[in-house]
């Protein structure tokens, strides 16, 4: 069994937690959380919008063919 240990370079300097937060991209703020939730809701809205659009298109096609069937006997009588 091997023992893997992390080895630091000779010139390694340990940093504190406050510096580590800055180096890792900062803290998560309420504004950032609000924006993230907004992005998720935007993606969900896009999914429902696409589904609604598909349903609307199918309804339009069915209505078109129903009206076309009503017009065909009239065209045939001429």
mmCIF file of C-alpha atoms in Angstrom:
data_model
loop_
_atom_site.group_PDB
_atom_site.id
_atom_site.type_symbol
_atom_site.label_atom_id
_atom_site.label_comp_id
_atom_site.label_asym_id
_atom_site.label_seq_id
_atom_site.Cartn_x
_atom_site.Cartn_y
_atom_site.Cartn_z
ATOM 1 C CA UNK A 1 0.000 0.000 0.000
ATOM 2 C CA UNK A 2 1.359 3.376 -0.993
ATOM 3 C CA UNK A 3 1.335 6.414 1.194
ATOM 4 C CA UNK A 4 0.592 9.498 -0.917
ATOM 5 C CA UNK A 5 1.515 12.744 0.780
ATOM 6 C CA UNK A 6 1.160 16.197 -0.650
ATOM 7 C CA UNK A 7 4.547 17.851 -0.849
ATOM 8 C CA UNK A 8 4.823 21.609 -1.021
ATOM 9 C CA UNK A 9 7.538 23.496 -2.869
ATOM 10 C CA UNK A 10 10.473 24.774 -0.855
ATOM 11 C CA UNK A 11 9.290 28.400 -1.122
ATOM 12 C CA UNK A 12 5.703 27.632 -0.033
ATOM 13 C CA UNK A 13 3.982 30.204 2.189
ATOM 14 C CA UNK A 14 0.738 29.386 3.929
ATOM 15 C CA UNK A 15 -2.096 31.882 3.465
ATOM 16 C CA UNK A 16 -4.896 32.716 5.859
ATOM 17 C CA UNK A 17 -8.598 32.082 5.359
ATOM 18 C CA UNK A 18 -9.308 35.713 4.485
ATOM 19 C CA UNK A 19 -6.746 35.648 1.673
ATOM 20 C CA UNK A 20 -7.970 32.266 0.481
ATOM 21 C CA UNK A 21 -11.495 33.659 0.030
ATOM 22 C CA UNK A 22 -10.117 36.381 -2.223
ATOM 23 C CA UNK A 23 -8.037 33.940 -4.243
ATOM 24 C CA UNK A 24 -10.934 31.500 -4.745
ATOM 25 C CA UNK A 25 -13.260 34.101 -6.232
ATOM 26 C CA UNK A 26 -14.745 35.826 -3.219
ATOM 27 C CA UNK A 27 -17.676 35.086 -1.013
ATOM 28 C CA UNK A 28 -21.148 34.334 -2.269
ATOM 29 C CA UNK A 29 -23.278 37.385 -1.693
ATOM 30 C CA UNK A 30 -27.042 37.680 -1.539
ATOM 31 C CA UNK A 31 -26.946 39.488 -4.898
ATOM 32 C CA UNK A 32 -24.979 36.643 -6.509
ATOM 33 C CA UNK A 33 -27.429 34.092 -5.100
ATOM 34 C CA UNK A 34 -30.341 36.167 -6.416
ATOM 35 C CA UNK A 35 -28.760 36.236 -9.890
ATOM 36 C CA UNK A 36 -28.135 32.484 -9.827
ATOM 37 C CA UNK A 37 -31.770 31.792 -8.925
ATOM 38 C CA UNK A 38 -32.830 34.129 -11.730
ATOM 39 C CA UNK A 39 -30.728 32.176 -14.227
ATOM 40 C CA UNK A 40 -32.302 28.885 -13.147
ATOM 41 C CA UNK A 41 -35.811 30.325 -13.422
ATOM 42 C CA UNK A 42 -34.935 31.719 -16.850
ATOM 43 C CA UNK A 43 -33.937 28.248 -18.074
ATOM 44 C CA UNK A 44 -37.133 26.734 -16.653
ATOM 45 C CA UNK A 45 -39.191 29.445 -18.358
ATOM 46 C CA UNK A 46 -37.488 28.693 -21.678
ATOM 47 C CA UNK A 47 -38.388 25.015 -21.377
ATOM 48 C CA UNK A 48 -42.051 25.789 -20.680
ATOM 49 C CA UNK A 49 -42.108 28.423 -23.407
ATOM 50 C CA UNK A 50 -40.808 25.920 -25.959
ATOM 51 C CA UNK A 51 -43.400 23.352 -24.847
ATOM 52 C CA UNK A 52 -46.172 25.923 -25.053
ATOM 53 C CA UNK A 53 -45.044 26.938 -28.524
ATOM 54 C CA UNK A 54 -45.119 23.333 -29.740
ATOM 55 C CA UNK A 55 -48.626 22.795 -28.340
ATOM 56 C CA UNK A 56 -49.800 26.050 -29.911
ATOM 57 C CA UNK A 57 -48.406 25.011 -33.302
ATOM 58 C CA UNK A 58 -50.128 21.615 -33.149
ATOM 59 C CA UNK A 59 -53.457 23.244 -32.242
ATOM 60 C CA UNK A 60 -53.075 25.683 -35.138
ATOM 61 C CA UNK A 61 -52.347 22.861 -37.601
ATOM 62 C CA UNK A 62 -55.335 20.814 -36.403
ATOM 63 C CA UNK A 63 -57.628 23.843 -36.654
ATOM 64 C CA UNK A 64 -56.315 24.579 -40.149
ATOM 65 C CA UNK A 65 -57.069 21.038 -41.352
ATOM 66 C CA UNK A 66 -60.531 21.152 -39.758
ATOM 67 C CA UNK A 67 -61.326 24.363 -41.643
ATOM 68 C CA UNK A 68 -59.842 22.894 -44.808
ATOM 69 C CA UNK A 69 -62.172 19.883 -44.518
ATOM 70 C CA UNK A 70 -65.122 22.277 -44.197
ATOM 71 C CA UNK A 71 -64.060 24.112 -47.370
ATOM 72 C CA UNK A 72 -63.451 21.013 -49.523
ATOM 73 C CA UNK A 73 -67.132 20.114 -50.017
ATOM 74 C CA UNK A 74 -67.831 23.732 -51.009
ATOM 75 C CA UNK A 75 -65.014 23.664 -53.550
ATOM 76 C CA UNK A 76 -66.264 20.325 -54.900
ATOM 77 C CA UNK A 77 -69.773 21.728 -55.540
ATOM 78 C CA UNK A 78 -68.501 24.484 -57.831
#
